[in-house]
Amino acid sequence: MSSVTVDHIPPHAGHDEHAHHVPRGWRRWVFATNHKDIGTMYLIFSFCMLMEGGTLALLLRTELFEPGIQFFQPELFNQFTTMHGLIMIFGAIMPAFVGFANWMIPLQIGASDMAFARMNNFSFWLLPVGAILLTASFFVPGGANASGWTMYAPLSLQMGPGMDFAIFAVHILGASSIMGAINIIVTILNMRAPGMTLMKMPLFCWSWLVTAYLLLAVMPVLAAAVTMLLTDRHFGTHFFNAAGGGDPVLYQHVFWFFGHPEVYIMILPAFGMVSQIVPTFARKRLFGYASMVYAICAIAILSFLVWAHHMFTTGMPVTAQLFFMYGTMLISIPTGVKVFNWTATMWRGSMTFETPMLFAIGFIFVFTIGGFTGLVLAVAPIDIQVQDTYYVVAHFHYVLVAGSLFALFGATYYWLPKWCGHMYDERLGKWHFWMTMISFNITFFPMHFLGLAGMPRRYADYAAQFTDFHQIATIGAFWFGLSQLLFAYIVIKAFRGHGAPAPANPWEGAEGLEWTVPSPAPYHTFVTPPQYEASH
Amino acid sequence: MRDMTPEQRRRNRRLGWILALCAFAILVWTFVRANLYGVGS
Amino acid sequence: MKMVRGTLGMIALSWMTVAQARVQDMPGGPGVNQLNLHTGVTPIARDIYSLHWMMLIICTLIFIGVFGVMLYSIVRHRKDRGYKAAKFEEHLGLELTWTVIPFLIIIGMAIPATRTVVAMKDTTSADLTIKATGYQWKWGYEYLDGPATGVHFLSNLATPQDQIDGKAPVSNTYLMEVDQPMVVPVNQKVRVVLTAADVIHAWMVPELGVKQDAIPGFLRDTWFRADKPGTYRGQCAELCGKNHAYMPIVVEVKSQEDYAKWAADQKAAMLAATEDPNKTWSKDELLAKGRQVFATNCVACHQANGQGIPGTFPALNGDTKFVLAPMQGQIETVLNGHPGTAMAAFRDQLSDTQIASVITYTRNAWDNVGKGPDPVVQPSDVKALR
């Protein structure tokens, strides 16, 4: 459909011209500066964290199978819920998206690598350090942080040394994110191939450009918030202690000023991925490219103005309640536009439903449900009833799991042939999709009912009337967790070469520079920038 | 990276430092706002 | 490994579940497998219920519309049906329409919501004001005006530990029953002023349509007007430590006459309970009372066997720093707590007699009997150190 002319692709993978070889052994990985290698490491790391965070979830869901305390005392249970959140957000979802950014952005814009290749290495290697700190915190006296991933003061001031481990981990992971964000912005702004204007850039790159600005803006705020926790805990400050002239609610303002943009950081790249996948399998260009760009920007800007919708029960003045309610409701408009545009892309396309498309459509379907419950939560009076209940837990798992995680799965299947040169097993991929989709809904849909009925979150034990829905959720959770082992098998199987060799472009409707290089992508690509002339 | 001209590198570094400065400014701003809001020490 | 344990656990406990009697709806609390909000017993709760139905209906209609279109497309616009892809990429009119119409829908949703927000925030002209204080891990109530002025008490979870440990079947009010509920008159605007003694808690009663954070060092307020007598139950709704799930709220709404009678009874009981602080108690009296106080206030952390939780909550059995030591240190610890830890200050929660008796109990329980100085502590000893 498009005509992308590329000036010059070297016939070999770029080995000839320089006395330069692909590094071998452990040095290749420890000293990696290649965006593909670093991307691969991010993705493997994030999958390991997904398993660790998932195990924590299964542990707590096991305790929640019946009322009463059977396996884990409440203080340990609170550690599981807290660390499940921290590990999934900072260890699994965010690094996974950065892994995709590393792999795909240079390929999509025709750059040879990221702008700061060595800083890229440092950004990655900080992650295992942070992960070790988080994991180790379980084994210090008092155990891991048990104050929720949100770490509200003053509760977090009561925690033992595990809290300090978590604070340092957040510092380290945050530094990694900030450096990654700088790298991505500079790469996208400065290193696009000649002829690729911003408004011709693949939407995945747009989504990451905006996400990177969000990261840059709010990770420092989180760093400040947890530093203030640290100094309140150990250095005699009272930012959050009323007796010293401080205010616990100050922590919430600072935290959520980070926290709300953070959730958009975790979804915008997913929007970008879906916007690549749907046009490919509909064999039709993305509907309303410009609107999609504006919608991403609108969502990002609005995300700074709504943080206190997490604080409707703290006792804000009426005008503040209204302001944040209206702002939050407004975000649904650009988000809705995106859903409509994806639907319009599918409309009168010529669709096939390989695994990436299944996940993309699944994403739209289930993310929209999550979006609707978000709109319900935005209505402050309703929020008063369901804040801090399972209704909120249902909402954010719908947008983060059925949202972000589904997009990550879909994008993995989509770009896997490019990474490893082989097609994945399509039949198994479909199994993975359907098992994931069905078990996800079994796990999280009943939580809406639990929340409306008043079941609070972060509870190790509950009234007997809630039992049936909890049991359904636990069974669904185990099925969901086991299904992800199938995903690992599929990926490993493809990487070991058990699948049809993939051509440069295995997907009939796919457009973009990444599909002009061989599969697997050579170690060095676009050593000389291509001349980009898409017929747009 | 062999394939980036020195000019390209300079431009990248300049933008990189500007962005890093922004991040640092936001960090400082957060502490200042917290101090004005509540007692720091 | 954990999955094996979990599965085995599930099988074992499913067997037990089947063997137990069917649980019923909780009076004033959640129904079995309840699907939606309850209508509630206050105008605000009913408003919220209606708002939620409105949102649900609108969202469902939009959902059906959008996914109806998508489903149609998935069925018809397929390559394997031979459908050829169209080439359109934009349509300004369509895009404007589906931006403007949602905007109007949002405004339509926001108008009734605004009315309810304003109503919920108006705590003026209350008929009765009660102060609720969140503690780790119980609520305290104090009546600030009306016939029960001055009445104050703690409201502790009343569910027996056996039920929590799985040694007895759980009741219909499991985890949502207390020893002393908050009592209010029907059809009166009750203003609840909230604060906390240690960390942030939240006071939530779904039937009343109320949830408000209790923030240490600050006062917040909310209000309700119950229009039906009855017992209504809620739970703490802000993570506050290990027993976050074990500090419920029970509100009994009585007729005006019954409320007045309750108030009078409470004041009489408070008078009777005021003890002569200089009375000398016998060791047996102190031990009996102390055992009760320990079970209600100390067991959560220090455990029934006095061993605590190593690394987190210190053992009292064999403790030579406070328990098997001169009484002054232990009295001061119970009165003032250890700031920055979970050891609360009990000076405002427990009377001199309660503190003296629980300290005496710890000094004579488990292996501590016969060891250490000052085995008996009198209320006058506690009063002297306040």
Short mmCIF file of C-alpha atoms in Angstrom, two decimals, chain A residues 1 55 58-59 62 65-75 78 82 141-143 146-148 150 152-159 242-243 246-249 252 282-292 311-318 321-322 325-326 329-330 332-333 336-337 339-353 361 364-366 368-369 372 375-376 379-389 391 448-469 471 474-475 478 481-482 485 508 535-536, chain C residues 2-7 9-11 13-14 16-17 20 22-27 29-38 45 48 51-52 55-56 58-60 62-63 66-67 69-70 72-75 77-80 82-91 94-95 98-99 102-104 106-107 109-110 113-114 116-118 120-122 136-137 163-166 170-176 198-200 202 204-213 215-218 220 235-247 300 303 309-313 340-342:
data_model
loop_
_atom_site.label_atom_id
_atom_site.label_comp_id
_atom_site.label_asym_id
_atom_site.label_seq_id
_atom_site.Cartn_x
_atom_site.Cartn_y
_atom_site.Cartn_z
CA MET A 1 0.00 0.00 0.00
CA THR A 55 3.32 -15.35 42.43
CA LEU A 58 -1.51 -16.02 43.76
CA LEU A 59 -0.31 -16.17 47.38
CA THR A 62 -4.96 -18.22 48.11
CA PHE A 65 -10.19 -18.14 49.07
CA GLU A 66 -12.07 -18.41 52.37
CA PRO A 67 -12.99 -16.03 55.18
CA GLY A 68 -10.70 -16.40 58.14
CA ILE A 69 -6.92 -16.59 58.23
CA GLN A 70 -5.58 -19.87 56.90
CA PHE A 71 -2.10 -19.40 55.46
CA PHE A 72 -0.69 -15.94 55.98
CA GLN A 73 -1.06 -13.58 58.91
CA PRO A 74 -2.43 -10.14 58.00
CA GLU A 75 0.94 -8.43 58.36
CA ASN A 78 -0.18 -6.76 53.51
CA THR A 82 2.12 -4.08 48.59
CA PRO A 141 13.44 -7.86 60.18
CA GLY A 142 9.84 -6.81 59.95
CA GLY A 143 9.59 -7.99 56.37
CA ALA A 146 3.28 -3.41 54.02
CA SER A 147 1.75 0.03 53.51
CA GLY A 148 0.40 -0.53 50.00
CA THR A 150 0.99 3.93 47.56
CA TYR A 152 0.74 6.55 52.57
CA ALA A 153 2.15 8.36 55.55
CA PRO A 154 1.92 8.02 58.52
CA LEU A 155 1.52 4.24 58.12
CA SER A 156 4.67 4.05 56.02
CA LEU A 157 6.55 5.85 58.78
CA GLN A 158 5.76 2.91 61.09
CA MET A 159 7.26 0.29 58.79
CA ALA A 242 0.79 16.94 62.21
CA ALA A 243 2.48 17.20 65.57
CA GLY A 246 3.11 18.80 58.70
CA ASP A 247 0.17 17.08 57.02
CA PRO A 248 -0.35 13.44 56.05
CA VAL A 249 -2.48 14.59 53.14
CA GLN A 252 -1.09 12.05 49.05
CA ALA A 282 -7.37 -4.78 8.87
CA ARG A 283 -5.19 -4.05 5.86
CA LYS A 284 -6.30 -0.47 6.16
CA ARG A 285 -4.54 2.66 7.34
CA LEU A 286 -5.18 3.96 10.85
CA PHE A 287 -8.32 6.10 10.81
CA GLY A 288 -7.72 9.70 11.83
CA TYR A 289 -3.97 9.67 12.44
CA ALA A 290 -3.93 13.36 13.38
CA SER A 291 -6.77 12.98 15.87
CA MET A 292 -5.01 10.05 17.43
CA MET A 311 -8.41 11.60 47.29
CA PHE A 312 -12.13 12.29 47.15
CA THR A 313 -12.57 11.02 50.73
CA THR A 314 -9.77 13.05 52.29
CA GLY A 315 -12.06 15.99 52.94
CA MET A 316 -11.43 18.50 50.16
CA PRO A 317 -13.47 21.67 49.80
CA VAL A 318 -16.49 21.44 47.50
CA GLN A 321 -14.17 17.95 44.53
CA LEU A 322 -16.01 19.43 41.57
CA MET A 325 -14.56 15.35 39.08
CA TYR A 326 -15.03 17.41 35.93
CA MET A 329 -14.72 12.95 33.36
CA LEU A 330 -13.20 15.00 30.55
CA SER A 332 -12.90 10.02 28.77
CA ILE A 333 -13.42 12.13 25.65
CA GLY A 336 -13.30 7.57 23.55
CA VAL A 337 -12.08 9.17 20.34
CA VAL A 339 -11.69 3.71 20.64
CA PHE A 340 -13.90 5.10 17.89
CA ASN A 341 -10.92 5.56 15.58
CA TRP A 342 -9.76 1.98 16.10
CA THR A 343 -13.26 0.78 15.33
CA ALA A 344 -13.34 2.95 12.22
CA THR A 345 -10.00 1.47 11.19
CA MET A 346 -11.52 -1.99 11.38
CA TRP A 347 -14.67 -0.88 9.59
CA ARG A 348 -14.62 -1.98 5.99
CA GLY A 349 -11.15 -3.33 6.33
CA SER A 350 -10.20 -6.81 5.21
CA MET A 351 -9.49 -8.43 8.53
CA THR A 352 -7.70 -11.57 9.61
CA PHE A 353 -7.43 -12.58 13.23
CA ILE A 361 -9.27 -6.38 19.73
CA ILE A 364 -10.13 -2.55 22.99
CA PHE A 365 -13.01 -4.58 24.34
CA VAL A 366 -11.78 -5.08 27.87
CA THR A 368 -13.20 0.00 27.36
CA ILE A 369 -14.92 -1.78 30.22
CA PHE A 372 -16.29 2.90 31.84
CA LEU A 375 -15.90 7.10 34.45
CA VAL A 376 -18.18 5.74 37.17
CA VAL A 379 -18.42 10.70 39.68
CA ALA A 380 -17.39 11.80 43.15
CA PRO A 381 -20.54 10.79 45.04
CA ILE A 382 -20.30 7.27 43.62
CA ASP A 383 -16.60 7.24 44.44
CA ILE A 384 -17.47 7.93 48.07
CA GLN A 385 -19.23 4.59 48.18
CA VAL A 386 -16.67 2.55 46.28
CA GLN A 387 -13.32 4.20 47.00
CA ASP A 388 -10.91 1.77 48.65
CA THR A 389 -13.16 -1.16 47.74
CA TYR A 391 -14.54 -1.84 42.63
CA HIS A 448 -17.02 -5.15 40.62
CA PHE A 449 -19.81 -6.80 42.59
CA LEU A 450 -17.63 -7.17 45.67
CA GLY A 451 -16.82 -3.48 45.58
CA LEU A 452 -20.39 -2.33 45.09
CA ALA A 453 -21.35 -4.55 48.03
CA GLY A 454 -18.76 -2.81 50.21
CA MET A 455 -15.82 -5.26 50.30
CA PRO A 456 -12.81 -3.07 51.15
CA ARG A 457 -9.41 -3.53 49.52
CA ARG A 458 -6.18 -4.60 51.20
CA TYR A 459 -8.18 -6.88 53.48
CA ALA A 460 -6.78 -10.28 54.47
CA ASP A 461 -10.17 -11.43 55.71
CA TYR A 462 -13.77 -10.66 54.90
CA ALA A 463 -17.44 -11.12 55.79
CA ALA A 464 -18.85 -14.51 54.82
CA GLN A 465 -21.30 -13.02 52.33
CA PHE A 466 -18.40 -12.22 49.97
CA THR A 467 -17.09 -15.77 49.82
CA ASP A 468 -18.41 -17.02 46.49
CA PHE A 469 -17.06 -14.14 44.42
CA GLN A 471 -13.51 -18.09 45.33
CA THR A 474 -9.03 -17.06 43.10
CA ILE A 475 -9.75 -19.89 40.68
CA PHE A 478 -4.66 -19.47 39.14
CA GLY A 481 -1.21 -17.35 36.05
CA LEU A 482 -0.77 -20.81 34.55
CA LEU A 485 3.56 -20.19 31.29
CA GLU A 508 0.35 -8.57 4.78
CA SER A 535 2.79 8.06 0.51
CA HIS A 536 0.64 9.69 3.14
CA LYS C 2 2.95 -22.56 46.29
CA MET C 3 0.39 -23.42 43.67
CA VAL C 4 0.33 -27.01 44.91
CA ARG C 5 -0.21 -25.80 48.46
CA GLY C 6 -2.86 -23.41 47.30
CA THR C 7 -4.69 -26.06 45.34
CA GLY C 9 -5.72 -25.77 50.54
CA MET C 10 -8.59 -24.97 48.25
CA ILE C 11 -9.70 -28.58 48.09
CA LEU C 13 -11.43 -25.78 52.50
CA SER C 14 -14.04 -26.36 49.81
CA MET C 16 -15.29 -27.46 54.84
CA THR C 17 -17.37 -24.84 53.06
CA GLN C 20 -20.87 -25.45 56.85
CA ARG C 22 -25.39 -21.60 54.32
CA VAL C 23 -24.64 -18.02 55.27
CA GLN C 24 -27.48 -15.49 55.14
CA ASP C 25 -27.58 -11.83 54.15
CA MET C 26 -26.01 -9.69 56.85
CA PRO C 27 -28.59 -7.43 58.48
CA GLY C 29 -24.53 -5.15 55.78
CA PRO C 30 -23.68 -6.98 52.56
CA GLY C 31 -26.08 -9.46 51.06
CA VAL C 32 -24.89 -12.89 49.93
CA ASN C 33 -23.43 -12.43 46.43
CA GLN C 34 -24.77 -8.90 46.33
CA LEU C 35 -24.44 -7.47 42.83
CA ASN C 36 -25.19 -3.77 43.16
CA LEU C 37 -25.10 -0.98 45.70
CA HIS C 38 -27.86 -1.06 48.28
CA ALA C 45 -27.25 6.96 49.75
CA ILE C 48 -25.77 7.75 44.89
CA LEU C 51 -26.50 8.16 40.00
CA HIS C 52 -24.88 4.78 39.66
CA MET C 55 -24.06 5.87 34.75
CA LEU C 56 -24.49 2.14 34.29
CA ILE C 58 -25.57 5.23 29.73
CA CYS C 59 -22.29 3.34 29.66
CA THR C 60 -24.02 0.08 28.73
CA ILE C 62 -22.61 3.28 24.53
CA PHE C 63 -20.87 -0.06 24.99
CA VAL C 66 -19.67 0.67 19.83
CA PHE C 67 -19.18 -3.07 20.14
CA VAL C 69 -20.55 -1.92 15.26
CA MET C 70 -17.27 -3.67 15.93
CA TYR C 72 -20.65 -6.47 12.80
CA SER C 73 -17.36 -5.44 11.29
CA ILE C 74 -15.59 -8.53 12.63
CA VAL C 75 -18.24 -10.73 11.04
CA HIS C 77 -15.28 -7.19 6.92
CA ARG C 78 -13.06 -10.24 6.84
CA LYS C 79 -10.51 -11.30 4.32
CA ASP C 80 -11.77 -14.89 4.41
CA GLY C 82 -13.48 -11.98 0.38
CA TYR C 83 -14.14 -8.48 1.66
CA LYS C 84 -11.83 -5.94 0.03
CA ALA C 85 -10.42 -3.20 2.25
CA ALA C 86 -11.68 0.34 1.73
CA LYS C 87 -9.17 3.17 1.63
CA PHE C 88 -10.65 5.99 3.73
CA GLU C 89 -8.45 7.42 6.47
CA GLU C 90 -10.35 10.32 7.92
CA HIS C 91 -13.70 12.06 8.06
CA LEU C 94 -17.60 12.06 11.91
CA GLU C 95 -14.66 12.82 14.16
CA TRP C 98 -17.98 11.72 18.12
CA THR C 99 -16.04 14.28 20.11
CA PRO C 102 -19.61 12.47 24.27
CA PHE C 103 -18.80 15.92 25.62
CA LEU C 104 -22.51 16.70 25.87
CA ILE C 106 -20.46 14.06 30.09
CA ILE C 107 -22.10 17.38 30.88
CA MET C 109 -23.80 13.21 33.77
CA ALA C 110 -22.06 15.98 35.64
CA ALA C 113 -23.55 14.56 40.20
CA THR C 114 -22.76 18.16 41.08
CA THR C 116 -25.09 15.45 45.13
CA VAL C 117 -21.49 16.57 45.73
CA VAL C 118 -22.72 19.90 47.08
CA MET C 120 -22.75 15.72 50.67
CA LYS C 121 -20.40 18.50 51.64
CA ASP C 122 -22.96 20.53 53.56
CA GLN C 136 -5.00 0.95 65.52
CA TRP C 137 -7.31 -1.06 65.54
CA GLN C 163 -13.94 -17.87 64.03
CA ILE C 164 -10.96 -16.05 62.54
CA ASP C 165 -8.73 -19.05 63.17
CA GLY C 166 -11.22 -21.39 61.53
CA VAL C 170 -18.23 -17.90 60.86
CA SER C 171 -21.43 -16.08 61.76
CA ASN C 172 -23.65 -13.90 59.56
CA THR C 173 -22.08 -10.78 61.07
CA TYR C 174 -18.52 -12.08 60.89
CA LEU C 175 -16.03 -9.20 61.12
CA MET C 176 -18.80 -6.61 61.17
CA ASP C 198 -2.01 7.20 64.84
CA VAL C 199 -2.35 6.60 61.10
CA ILE C 200 -5.02 7.40 58.53
CA ALA C 202 -11.52 5.78 57.09
CA MET C 204 -17.35 3.84 55.97
CA VAL C 205 -20.98 2.73 56.26
CA PRO C 206 -22.44 1.86 52.83
CA GLU C 207 -26.10 1.85 53.93
CA LEU C 208 -25.66 5.42 55.14
CA GLY C 209 -23.75 6.47 51.99
CA VAL C 210 -20.86 7.69 54.09
CA LYS C 211 -17.09 7.39 53.79
CA GLN C 212 -14.62 9.86 55.28
CA ASP C 213 -10.91 9.58 56.01
CA ILE C 215 -6.54 11.80 59.58
CA PRO C 216 -4.24 12.04 62.60
CA GLY C 217 -3.84 15.58 63.80
CA PHE C 218 -6.71 16.93 61.69
CA ARG C 220 -12.69 16.15 58.97
CA GLN C 235 -15.59 -1.26 57.88
CA CYS C 236 -12.39 0.73 57.97
CA ALA C 237 -11.55 1.83 54.44
CA GLU C 238 -7.95 3.01 54.58
CA LEU C 239 -5.05 0.61 55.05
CA CYS C 240 -3.93 1.13 58.63
CA GLY C 241 -1.72 -1.82 59.49
CA LYS C 242 -2.13 -5.46 60.26
CA ASN C 243 -5.68 -5.41 61.65
CA HIS C 244 -7.12 -3.10 59.02
CA ALA C 245 -9.78 -5.77 58.35
CA TYR C 246 -10.67 -6.05 62.02
CA MET C 247 -11.99 -2.65 63.04
CA ALA C 300 -3.32 -8.35 68.43
CA GLN C 303 -0.21 -12.43 71.18
CA ILE C 309 6.11 -11.65 66.77
CA PRO C 310 9.91 -11.81 66.62
CA GLY C 311 11.29 -8.85 64.75
CA THR C 312 8.03 -6.95 64.78
CA PHE C 313 6.22 -7.00 68.12
CA GLY C 340 7.01 5.83 65.36
CA THR C 341 6.00 2.26 66.17
CA ALA C 342 2.69 0.49 66.42
#
